[in-house]
Amino acid sequence: MHQLQSTDPVVPSEASEPLEEARGKLGRAIVLTSGKGGVGKTTTTANLGTALALRGASVVMIDADIGLRNLDIVLGLESRVKHHLLDVLEERVEVGDALVADKHTESLFLLAAAQSREKDEVETAKMQALVTKLRERFDYVLIDSPAGIELGFRNAVAGADEAIVVCTPEVAAVRDVDRVVGLLGNRFRPQLVINRLRPQLVQKGKMLSVDDVNAILRLPLLGVIADEPEIIVTTNRGEPLALRATTPTGAAYHAIAARIAGEDVAAPMPPAARVPLFERLGSLLGGKRR
Amino acid sequence: MSARRIVVTSGKGGVGKTTTTANLGATLAKRGKRVILVDADIGLRNLDLVLGLEKRIVFDLVEVAEGRCQLRQALIKDKRFDSLSILPAAQTREKDAITAAQFAGIVEQAAEVADYVLIDSPAGIETGFRNAVAGATEAIVVTTPEVSAIRDADRVVGKIAADGKPIRLIVNRLRPEMVRSGDMLSVEDVCDVLSIELLGIVPDDEEVIDTTNRGEPIVLNESNRLRVIYDKIARRLEGELVPFTSFDNQTFFGRLLDALKAG
């Protein structure tokens, strides 16, 4: 596994180095998806990528949202992007030259999406081949899917062998995730991250609880992230909260990363997040509940 | 007379397109307008949920397009407003189940029996977005004061402006206290980047989460401040000159004027 030295200049050209060290076994390719937009796919990708890299893994994050890229902003790397996913897929540059080294965390890299192109310009087979190539060099390939279930989603999923679905405790988000789980099909056993839970609202009966959400979805729960204004601040600043492992949210991302890595750690859960309350939910999705 | 056909879109998902569509639609209906809301998010419909109408769906947009039913059979009348109805999206189909021309044709048909047709666009800029825009003659772009949402909105504004359709902006989920502490972009910042006409500023209100889950648009709540805000947006849409509520600071108006001049 390649580790950048702290004296290494952190510039995109350095990113080609890890590719020169082919690894024995394939890394894991995980797509983060949700159906509904704005539930936190990109924030989750940036934070889990950071947390996994801080654990010592080599990680590359692919922004699959061609035309509406944002992962570079969340990581504060927008001015360092020189080449993008389509440059690589269309063989204008080597993938190593397109990777942007993260400015905060060693062994973490970004492959940015093209901003002025369209999603239908991606060939699914080439995307699959690229992900396989990256799996040979990295422990983790995290693929940040666009919202929706159109071509961009299908291309994001094509190269992955695992899926994390991100859901907020809202009926609309739950319904969309349920639809996405169906579309993912039997190739995946998706794991669930519940994002933006507000314990005070759950307690007051004004927000779905973790149990409400998972009574419908019935997915293995990786963890629950509380809604914190800090997330907006750190996102605007381009500094994922996982960099601050001592904050409750940072610690939660590290716990989820540990669980992804196979450690026997409890799913992070904000206090009072689990009271079941909503009766309406069961009927929304065709009576799947209990 | 034919209705105004307005697409509500954003690029980024989760910024409040569906909530805006439902609340603006309900407000216009309350003001006596005949309103039809079209859910263009085929495969991931949610407008029915936000209005609490999910159990009343019989036919959907795709079935109308395929001629399997009449438009009037697929329209669902709102529980609270007689002059408000929705045309739900199909849930188990794909966005390419309908062409842009078919979509525009259905919207045109709806426009014959309404004063406003509001089209709730899916997130993104793929086929679903293109269909939603194809049916409209004007656009409302919804954004939140976040860098990523604004970048996506800018991309969408560019795409719609290319067709010459008028575009207005709603800044959604503003948290004035975060703007004051310098942790959130101000409305002025947003207007500076996007340079389109400001239609409304909607503050973040956690009650929206609950009312959405319960299927009751927040404008039904007489005591909630958002009721007044959506009413102002509806009046501006109708061409009235309505002053903006000052949320972020005292000099908001001055800064807004500067922003407009700069634009």
Coordinates of C-alpha atoms in Angstrom, one line a residue:
Chain A
M1 CA 0.0 0.0 0.0
H2 CA 1.3 3.4 -0.9
Q3 CA 1.7 6.0 1.8
L4 CA 2.5 9.5 0.8
Q5 CA 5.3 11.0 2.8
S6 CA 4.5 14.1 4.7
T7 CA 7.2 15.9 2.8
D8 CA 5.6 14.9 -0.6
P9 CA 4.2 17.9 -2.4
V10 CA 0.5 17.4 -2.5
V11 CA -0.1 18.0 -6.2
P12 CA -2.2 16.1 -8.7
S13 CA 0.8 14.7 -10.5
E14 CA 1.8 12.8 -7.4
A15 CA -1.4 10.9 -7.6
S16 CA 0.0 8.6 -10.3
E17 CA 2.3 6.9 -7.8
P18 CA -0.1 4.6 -6.1
L19 CA -1.0 3.1 -9.5
E20 CA 2.5 1.9 -10.0
E21 CA 2.2 -0.4 -7.1
A22 CA -0.2 -3.1 -8.2
R23 CA -1.7 -5.0 -5.2
G24 CA -2.2 -8.6 -4.7
K25 CA -5.9 -8.6 -4.3
L26 CA -8.7 -6.5 -5.5
G27 CA -10.0 -3.6 -3.3
R28 CA -13.7 -3.1 -2.6
A29 CA -15.8 -1.0 -4.9
I30 CA -18.7 0.6 -3.0
V31 CA -21.4 2.8 -4.6
L32 CA -23.2 5.3 -2.4
T33 CA -26.7 6.0 -3.6
S34 CA -30.1 7.1 -2.5
G35 CA -32.7 7.8 -5.2
K36 CA -33.6 11.1 -3.6
G37 CA -31.2 13.9 -3.9
G38 CA -29.9 16.0 -1.1
V39 CA -29.9 13.3 1.5
G40 CA -26.1 13.4 1.9
K41 CA -24.5 11.0 -0.5
T42 CA -21.6 13.3 -1.3
T43 CA -21.1 14.3 2.3
T44 CA -21.2 10.6 3.3
T45 CA -18.7 9.7 0.6
A46 CA -16.3 12.4 1.6
N47 CA -16.5 11.6 5.3
L48 CA -16.2 7.8 4.9
G49 CA -13.4 8.2 2.4
T50 CA -11.6 10.4 4.9
A51 CA -12.2 8.0 7.8
L52 CA -11.2 4.9 5.9
A53 CA -7.9 6.7 4.7
L54 CA -7.2 7.8 8.3
R55 CA -7.5 4.2 9.3
G56 CA -4.6 3.5 6.9
A57 CA -6.4 2.3 3.9
S58 CA -5.8 3.6 0.4
V59 CA -9.0 5.1 -1.0
V60 CA -10.1 6.7 -4.2
M61 CA -13.5 8.4 -4.5
I62 CA -15.1 8.7 -7.9
D63 CA -17.6 11.5 -8.5
A64 CA -20.1 9.9 -10.9
D65 CA -22.4 13.0 -11.0
I66 CA -21.3 14.2 -14.5
G67 CA -22.6 17.7 -15.2
L68 CA -23.4 18.4 -11.5
R69 CA -20.2 17.5 -9.7
N70 CA -19.8 18.5 -6.0
L71 CA -17.5 16.0 -4.3
D72 CA -14.5 18.3 -5.2
I73 CA -16.2 21.2 -3.3
V74 CA -17.0 19.1 -0.2
L75 CA -13.3 18.1 0.0
G76 CA -12.1 21.7 -0.8
L77 CA -10.3 20.4 -3.9
E78 CA -12.2 22.3 -6.6
S79 CA -9.3 24.4 -7.7
R80 CA -7.0 21.4 -8.0
V81 CA -9.0 19.5 -10.5
K82 CA -7.2 19.4 -13.8
H83 CA -8.7 16.3 -15.5
H84 CA -11.9 14.4 -14.9
L85 CA -13.6 11.1 -15.3
L86 CA -14.5 11.5 -19.0
D87 CA -10.9 12.5 -19.8
V88 CA -9.9 9.1 -18.4
L89 CA -12.8 7.1 -19.9
E90 CA -12.1 8.7 -23.3
E91 CA -8.4 7.9 -22.9
R92 CA -7.1 11.5 -23.1
V93 CA -5.2 11.1 -19.9
E94 CA -4.0 8.2 -17.7
V95 CA -6.1 7.7 -14.6
G96 CA -3.1 8.4 -12.4
D97 CA -2.8 11.8 -13.9
A98 CA -6.5 12.6 -13.3
L99 CA -6.5 11.7 -9.6
V100 CA -6.4 14.6 -7.2
A101 CA -4.6 14.0 -3.9
D102 CA -6.6 15.1 -0.9
K103 CA -5.2 18.1 0.9
H104 CA -6.0 16.8 4.4
T105 CA -5.6 13.1 4.4
E106 CA -2.8 10.9 3.0
S107 CA -3.7 8.0 0.7
L108 CA -7.0 9.6 -0.2
F109 CA -7.7 10.5 -3.8
L110 CA -10.5 12.1 -5.9
L111 CA -11.4 11.4 -9.5
A112 CA -13.7 14.4 -10.3
A113 CA -16.7 14.3 -12.6
A114 CA -16.8 16.4 -15.8
Q115 CA -18.8 19.6 -15.2
S116 CA -19.7 20.6 -18.8
R117 CA -20.6 17.2 -20.1
E118 CA -23.6 14.9 -20.0
K119 CA -24.2 11.6 -18.3
D120 CA -25.0 9.8 -21.5
E121 CA -21.5 10.3 -22.7
V122 CA -20.3 7.6 -20.4
E123 CA -19.9 4.1 -21.7
T124 CA -21.0 1.6 -19.0
A125 CA -18.4 -1.0 -20.0
K126 CA -15.6 1.6 -19.8
M127 CA -16.8 2.7 -16.4
Q128 CA -16.7 -1.0 -15.2
A129 CA -13.2 -1.4 -16.6
L130 CA -12.0 1.7 -14.8
V131 CA -13.4 0.7 -11.5
T132 CA -11.7 -2.7 -11.8
K133 CA -8.4 -1.1 -12.7
L134 CA -8.7 1.2 -9.6
R135 CA -9.6 -1.9 -7.4
E136 CA -6.2 -3.4 -8.3
R137 CA -4.5 -0.3 -6.8
F138 CA -6.7 0.8 -3.9
D139 CA -8.2 -0.8 -0.9
Y140 CA -11.5 1.1 -1.5
V141 CA -13.1 2.6 -4.5
L142 CA -16.1 4.8 -3.3
I143 CA -18.4 5.8 -6.1
D144 CA -20.6 8.9 -5.4
S145 CA -23.8 8.3 -7.4
P146 CA -26.0 11.1 -8.8
A147 CA -29.5 11.4 -7.5
G148 CA -32.3 9.7 -9.4
I149 CA -32.4 6.4 -11.2
E150 CA -31.4 7.4 -14.7
L151 CA -28.3 6.6 -16.7
G152 CA -26.0 8.4 -14.3
F153 CA -27.2 6.1 -11.4
R154 CA -26.9 3.0 -13.6
N155 CA -23.3 3.9 -14.6
A156 CA -22.4 4.6 -11.0
V157 CA -23.7 1.2 -9.9
A158 CA -22.2 -0.7 -12.9
G159 CA -18.7 -1.0 -11.5
A160 CA -19.5 -1.5 -7.9
D161 CA -19.7 -4.8 -6.0
E162 CA -21.2 -3.3 -2.8
A163 CA -23.7 -0.6 -2.1
I164 CA -24.4 1.8 0.7
V165 CA -27.8 3.5 0.6
V166 CA -28.1 6.9 2.3
C167 CA -31.6 7.8 3.7
T168 CA -32.9 10.6 5.8
P169 CA -35.8 10.0 8.2
E170 CA -38.4 11.4 5.8
V171 CA -41.2 9.4 4.1
A172 CA -40.1 10.7 0.6
A173 CA -36.5 9.6 1.1
V174 CA -37.6 6.2 2.5
R175 CA -39.8 5.6 -0.5
D176 CA -37.0 6.5 -2.9
V177 CA -34.5 4.3 -1.1
D178 CA -36.9 1.4 -1.2
R179 CA -37.2 1.9 -4.9
V180 CA -33.4 2.0 -5.4
V181 CA -32.9 -1.2 -3.3
G182 CA -35.3 -2.9 -5.7
L183 CA -33.4 -1.6 -8.7
L184 CA -30.1 -2.6 -7.3
G185 CA -31.3 -6.2 -7.4
N186 CA -29.8 -9.3 -6.0
R187 CA -26.2 -8.5 -6.9
F188 CA -26.0 -6.3 -3.9
R189 CA -26.9 -6.6 -0.3
P190 CA -27.1 -2.8 0.4
Q191 CA -26.2 -1.5 3.8
L192 CA -28.0 1.5 5.3
V193 CA -26.7 4.9 6.6
I194 CA -29.5 7.0 8.1
N195 CA -28.4 10.6 7.8
R196 CA -29.6 13.9 9.3
L197 CA -31.6 12.5 12.2
R198 CA -32.7 15.1 14.7
P199 CA -33.1 13.3 18.1
Q200 CA -35.2 16.2 19.6
L201 CA -37.7 15.9 16.7
V202 CA -37.8 12.1 17.0
Q203 CA -38.6 12.5 20.7
K204 CA -41.3 15.0 20.0
G205 CA -42.9 12.6 17.4
K206 CA -42.1 15.0 14.6
M207 CA -39.6 12.9 12.8
L208 CA -39.4 9.2 11.8
S209 CA -37.2 7.2 14.2
V210 CA -34.5 4.7 13.1
D211 CA -36.9 1.9 13.8
D212 CA -39.6 3.5 11.7
V213 CA -37.2 3.8 8.8
N214 CA -35.8 0.3 9.1
A215 CA -39.3 -1.3 9.6
I216 CA -39.8 -0.4 5.9
L217 CA -36.3 -0.9 4.5
R218 CA -35.1 -3.9 6.5
L219 CA -31.5 -3.3 5.7
P220 CA -28.4 -4.0 7.7
L221 CA -27.7 -0.7 9.5
L222 CA -24.2 0.7 9.2
G223 CA -24.9 3.7 11.4
V224 CA -26.9 6.8 12.1
I225 CA -25.6 10.4 11.7
A226 CA -27.3 13.3 13.5
D227 CA -28.2 16.5 11.8
E228 CA -25.7 19.1 12.8
P229 CA -25.4 22.7 11.5
E230 CA -21.7 21.9 11.6
I231 CA -22.1 19.7 8.5
I232 CA -23.2 22.8 6.4
V233 CA -20.3 24.8 7.7
T234 CA -17.7 22.1 7.1
T235 CA -19.1 21.3 3.7
N236 CA -19.0 25.0 2.6
R237 CA -15.4 25.1 3.9
G238 CA -14.4 21.9 2.2
E239 CA -13.3 20.1 5.4
P240 CA -15.1 16.8 6.1
L241 CA -16.1 16.4 9.8
A242 CA -14.3 13.0 9.9
L243 CA -11.1 15.0 10.1
R244 CA -12.2 15.8 13.7
A245 CA -12.6 12.3 15.1
T246 CA -13.4 13.6 18.6
T247 CA -16.6 15.4 17.6
P248 CA -19.7 13.2 17.9
T249 CA -20.3 13.3 14.1
G250 CA -16.7 12.7 13.3
A251 CA -16.6 9.8 15.7
A252 CA -19.8 8.4 14.1
Y253 CA -18.2 8.4 10.6
H254 CA -15.1 6.6 12.1
A255 CA -17.3 4.0 13.6
I256 CA -19.1 3.4 10.3
A257 CA -15.7 3.2 8.6
A258 CA -14.6 0.6 11.2
R259 CA -17.8 -1.4 10.5
I260 CA -17.1 -1.3 6.7
A261 CA -13.6 -2.6 7.4
G262 CA -15.2 -5.5 9.2
E263 CA -14.5 -4.5 12.8
D264 CA -17.0 -5.6 15.5
V265 CA -18.1 -2.0 16.5
A266 CA -21.6 -1.0 17.4
A267 CA -23.5 1.0 14.8
P268 CA -23.2 4.7 15.8
M269 CA -26.6 6.0 17.1
P270 CA -27.5 9.4 18.5
P271 CA -29.3 9.1 21.8
A272 CA -33.1 8.7 21.6
A273 CA -33.1 8.0 17.9
R274 CA -35.0 4.8 18.1
V275 CA -38.6 5.4 19.3
P276 CA -41.1 4.0 16.7
L277 CA -43.9 6.5 16.1
F278 CA -45.2 6.8 12.7
E279 CA -48.2 4.8 11.7
R280 CA -48.7 6.3 8.2
L281 CA -45.4 4.9 7.0
G282 CA -46.4 1.3 6.8
S283 CA -49.1 1.9 4.2
L284 CA -46.9 3.9 1.9
L285 CA -44.9 1.1 0.5
G286 CA -47.6 -1.5 0.1
G287 CA -47.8 -3.0 3.6
K288 CA -44.3 -4.3 3.9
R289 CA -44.2 -3.5 7.6
R290 CA -44.1 -6.6 9.9
Chain B
M1 CA -57.1 31.3 -21.9
S2 CA -54.2 29.0 -21.4
A3 CA -52.4 28.6 -18.1
R4 CA -48.9 29.6 -17.2
R5 CA -46.7 26.6 -17.4
I6 CA -43.9 26.8 -14.8
V7 CA -41.2 24.2 -14.2
V8 CA -39.8 24.0 -10.6
T9 CA -36.2 22.7 -10.9
S10 CA -32.8 22.9 -9.2
G11 CA -30.1 20.5 -10.5
K12 CA -29.3 19.4 -7.0
G13 CA -31.7 17.1 -5.3
G14 CA -33.2 17.6 -1.8
V15 CA -33.2 21.4 -1.9
G16 CA -37.0 21.6 -1.8
K17 CA -38.5 21.4 -5.3
T18 CA -41.4 19.2 -4.3
T19 CA -42.1 21.1 -1.1
T20 CA -42.0 24.4 -3.0
T21 CA -44.3 23.0 -5.7
A22 CA -46.8 21.8 -3.2
N23 CA -46.9 24.9 -1.1
L24 CA -46.9 27.3 -4.0
G25 CA -49.6 25.3 -5.6
A26 CA -51.7 25.3 -2.5
T27 CA -51.2 29.0 -2.0
L28 CA -52.2 29.8 -5.6
A29 CA -55.3 27.6 -5.2
K30 CA -56.2 29.4 -1.9
R31 CA -56.0 32.7 -3.9
G32 CA -58.7 31.3 -6.2
K33 CA -56.6 30.0 -9.0
R34 CA -57.1 26.7 -10.8
V35 CA -53.8 24.9 -10.3
I36 CA -52.6 21.5 -11.7
L37 CA -49.3 20.1 -10.3
V38 CA -47.5 17.6 -12.5
D39 CA -45.0 15.3 -10.9
A40 CA -42.3 14.7 -13.5
D41 CA -40.1 12.5 -11.3
I42 CA -41.1 9.2 -13.0
G43 CA -39.8 6.3 -10.9
L44 CA -39.3 8.4 -7.7
R45 CA -42.5 10.2 -7.3
N46 CA -43.1 12.1 -4.1
L47 CA -45.5 15.0 -4.7
D48 CA -48.4 12.7 -3.9
L49 CA -46.8 12.0 -0.5
V50 CA -46.2 15.7 0.3
L51 CA -49.8 16.4 -0.3
G52 CA -51.1 13.3 1.4
L53 CA -52.7 12.0 -1.7
E54 CA -50.7 8.7 -2.2
K55 CA -53.7 6.4 -1.6
R56 CA -55.9 8.1 -4.1
I57 CA -53.7 7.4 -7.2
V58 CA -55.5 5.4 -9.9
F59 CA -53.8 6.4 -13.1
D60 CA -50.5 8.2 -13.7
L61 CA -48.6 10.5 -16.2
V62 CA -47.3 7.6 -18.3
E63 CA -50.7 6.0 -18.6
V64 CA -52.0 9.3 -19.9
A65 CA -49.1 9.5 -22.4
E66 CA -49.8 6.0 -23.6
G67 CA -53.5 6.8 -24.1
R68 CA -54.6 4.2 -21.5
C69 CA -56.7 6.9 -19.8
Q70 CA -57.8 10.5 -20.2
L71 CA -56.0 13.3 -18.4
R72 CA -59.0 14.1 -16.3
Q73 CA -59.2 10.5 -15.1
A74 CA -55.6 10.7 -13.8
L75 CA -55.9 14.0 -12.1
I76 CA -56.3 13.7 -8.3
K77 CA -58.2 16.5 -6.6
D78 CA -56.6 17.8 -3.4
K79 CA -58.4 17.0 -0.2
R80 CA -58.4 20.7 0.9
F81 CA -58.6 22.8 -2.2
D82 CA -61.2 22.1 -4.9
S83 CA -59.2 24.0 -7.5
L84 CA -55.9 22.1 -6.8
S85 CA -55.2 18.8 -8.4
I86 CA -52.1 16.7 -9.1
L87 CA -51.0 14.5 -12.0
P88 CA -48.9 11.8 -10.4
A89 CA -45.8 10.3 -11.9
A90 CA -45.6 6.6 -12.6
Q91 CA -43.6 4.8 -9.8
T92 CA -42.5 1.6 -11.5
R93 CA -41.4 3.0 -14.8
E94 CA -38.4 4.9 -16.1
K95 CA -37.9 8.5 -17.2
D96 CA -37.7 7.4 -20.9
A97 CA -41.2 5.9 -20.7
I98 CA -42.3 9.3 -22.0
T99 CA -40.9 11.6 -24.7
A100 CA -40.4 15.3 -24.3
A101 CA -43.1 15.9 -26.9
Q102 CA -45.6 13.6 -25.1
F103 CA -44.9 15.4 -21.9
A104 CA -45.3 18.9 -23.4
G105 CA -48.6 17.7 -25.0
I106 CA -50.0 16.6 -21.6
V107 CA -49.0 19.9 -20.0
E108 CA -50.6 21.8 -22.8
Q109 CA -53.8 19.8 -22.3
A110 CA -53.7 20.5 -18.6
A111 CA -53.1 24.2 -19.3
E112 CA -56.5 24.4 -21.1
V113 CA -58.3 23.7 -17.8
A114 CA -56.1 25.6 -15.3
D115 CA -54.6 29.0 -14.5
Y116 CA -51.3 27.5 -13.4
V117 CA -49.6 24.3 -14.3
L118 CA -46.6 23.7 -12.0
I119 CA -44.2 21.0 -13.1
D120 CA -42.1 19.4 -10.3
S121 CA -38.9 18.4 -12.0
P122 CA -36.7 15.5 -10.9
A123 CA -33.2 16.2 -9.6
G124 CA -30.3 16.2 -12.1
I125 CA -30.1 17.2 -15.7
E126 CA -30.9 14.0 -17.5
T127 CA -34.0 13.0 -19.5
G128 CA -36.5 13.6 -16.7
F129 CA -35.3 17.2 -16.3
R130 CA -35.3 17.8 -20.0
N131 CA -38.9 16.5 -20.3
A132 CA -40.0 18.7 -17.4
V133 CA -38.5 21.8 -19.0
A134 CA -39.9 20.9 -22.4
G135 CA -43.4 21.3 -21.1
A136 CA -42.8 24.7 -19.5
T137 CA -42.7 28.3 -20.7
E138 CA -41.1 29.7 -17.5
A139 CA -39.0 28.3 -14.7
I140 CA -38.5 28.7 -11.0
V141 CA -35.1 27.5 -9.9
V142 CA -34.9 26.5 -6.2
T143 CA -31.6 26.6 -4.4
T144 CA -30.3 26.4 -0.8
P145 CA -27.5 28.8 0.3
E146 CA -24.9 26.1 -0.1
V147 CA -22.0 26.1 -2.5
S148 CA -22.9 22.8 -4.1
A149 CA -26.5 23.7 -4.6
I150 CA -25.6 27.0 -6.1
R151 CA -23.2 25.5 -8.5
D152 CA -25.8 23.0 -9.7
A153 CA -28.4 25.8 -10.0
D154 CA -26.0 27.8 -12.1
R155 CA -25.7 24.8 -14.4
V156 CA -29.4 24.5 -14.7
V157 CA -30.0 28.2 -15.3
G158 CA -27.5 28.0 -18.2
K159 CA -29.5 25.1 -19.7
I160 CA -32.9 26.8 -19.4
A161 CA -31.7 30.3 -20.4
A162 CA -30.5 28.7 -23.7
D163 CA -34.2 28.2 -24.5
G164 CA -35.0 31.8 -23.7
K165 CA -37.5 30.9 -21.0
P166 CA -37.8 33.4 -18.1
I167 CA -36.2 32.1 -14.9
R168 CA -36.9 33.2 -11.3
L169 CA -35.1 32.2 -8.1
I170 CA -36.3 30.9 -4.8
V171 CA -33.6 30.7 -2.1
N172 CA -34.8 28.0 0.2
R173 CA -33.9 26.9 3.8
L174 CA -32.1 30.1 4.7
R175 CA -30.8 30.1 8.3
P176 CA -30.4 33.8 9.2
E177 CA -28.5 33.1 12.4
M178 CA -25.9 31.1 10.3
V179 CA -25.7 33.9 7.8
R180 CA -25.0 36.4 10.6
S181 CA -22.3 34.2 12.1
G182 CA -20.7 33.9 8.6
D183 CA -21.4 30.2 8.4
M184 CA -23.9 30.4 5.6
L185 CA -24.0 32.3 2.3
S186 CA -26.4 35.2 2.2
V187 CA -29.1 35.8 -0.3
E188 CA -27.0 38.5 -1.8
D189 CA -24.1 36.0 -2.3
V190 CA -26.5 33.6 -4.0
C191 CA -28.0 36.4 -6.3
D192 CA -24.5 37.5 -7.1
V193 CA -23.6 34.2 -8.6
L194 CA -26.9 33.3 -10.3
S195 CA -27.9 36.8 -11.5
I196 CA -31.6 35.9 -12.0
E197 CA -34.7 37.6 -10.7
L198 CA -35.4 36.8 -7.1
L199 CA -38.9 35.5 -6.5
G200 CA -38.7 34.5 -2.8
I201 CA -36.6 33.8 0.3
V202 CA -37.9 30.9 2.4
P203 CA -36.3 30.5 5.9
D204 CA -35.4 27.0 7.2
D205 CA -38.3 25.7 9.3
E206 CA -38.0 22.3 11.0
E207 CA -41.8 22.0 11.0
V208 CA -41.6 21.3 7.3
I209 CA -40.1 17.9 8.0
D210 CA -43.1 16.9 10.1
T211 CA -45.8 18.4 7.8
T212 CA -44.2 16.7 4.8
N213 CA -44.2 13.4 6.6
R214 CA -47.9 13.9 7.4
G215 CA -48.8 14.9 3.9
E216 CA -50.0 18.4 4.9
P217 CA -48.3 21.4 3.1
I218 CA -47.1 23.8 5.7
V219 CA -49.1 26.7 4.2
L220 CA -52.2 25.0 5.7
N221 CA -50.9 25.9 9.1
E222 CA -52.3 29.4 9.8
S223 CA -49.8 30.2 12.5
N224 CA -46.7 29.3 10.6
R225 CA -44.7 32.2 9.1
L226 CA -44.1 30.3 5.9
R227 CA -47.7 30.7 5.0
V228 CA -47.1 34.5 4.6
I229 CA -43.9 33.9 2.7
Y230 CA -45.5 31.6 0.2
D231 CA -48.3 34.1 -0.2
K232 CA -45.8 36.8 -1.1
I233 CA -44.2 34.5 -3.6
A234 CA -47.6 33.8 -5.2
R235 CA -48.3 37.5 -5.4
R236 CA -44.9 38.2 -7.0
L237 CA -45.6 35.5 -9.5
E238 CA -48.8 37.2 -10.3
G239 CA -46.9 40.4 -11.0
E240 CA -47.4 42.3 -7.8
L241 CA -44.5 44.3 -6.4
V242 CA -44.1 42.8 -2.9
P243 CA -41.2 43.9 -0.7
F244 CA -38.9 41.1 0.6
T245 CA -38.8 40.2 4.2
S246 CA -35.5 41.1 5.8
F247 CA -34.0 37.9 7.1
D248 CA -30.2 38.1 7.1
N249 CA -29.6 41.6 8.4
Q250 CA -30.8 45.2 8.5
T251 CA -29.2 46.3 5.3
F252 CA -30.5 43.4 3.4
F253 CA -32.5 45.6 1.0
G254 CA -29.5 47.8 0.1
R255 CA -27.4 44.8 -0.5
L256 CA -30.1 43.2 -2.6
L257 CA -30.3 46.3 -4.7
D258 CA -26.6 46.2 -5.2
A259 CA -26.8 42.6 -6.1
L260 CA -29.5 43.3 -8.7
K261 CA -27.5 46.2 -10.1
A262 CA -24.4 44.1 -10.3
G263 CA -26.5 41.4 -12.1

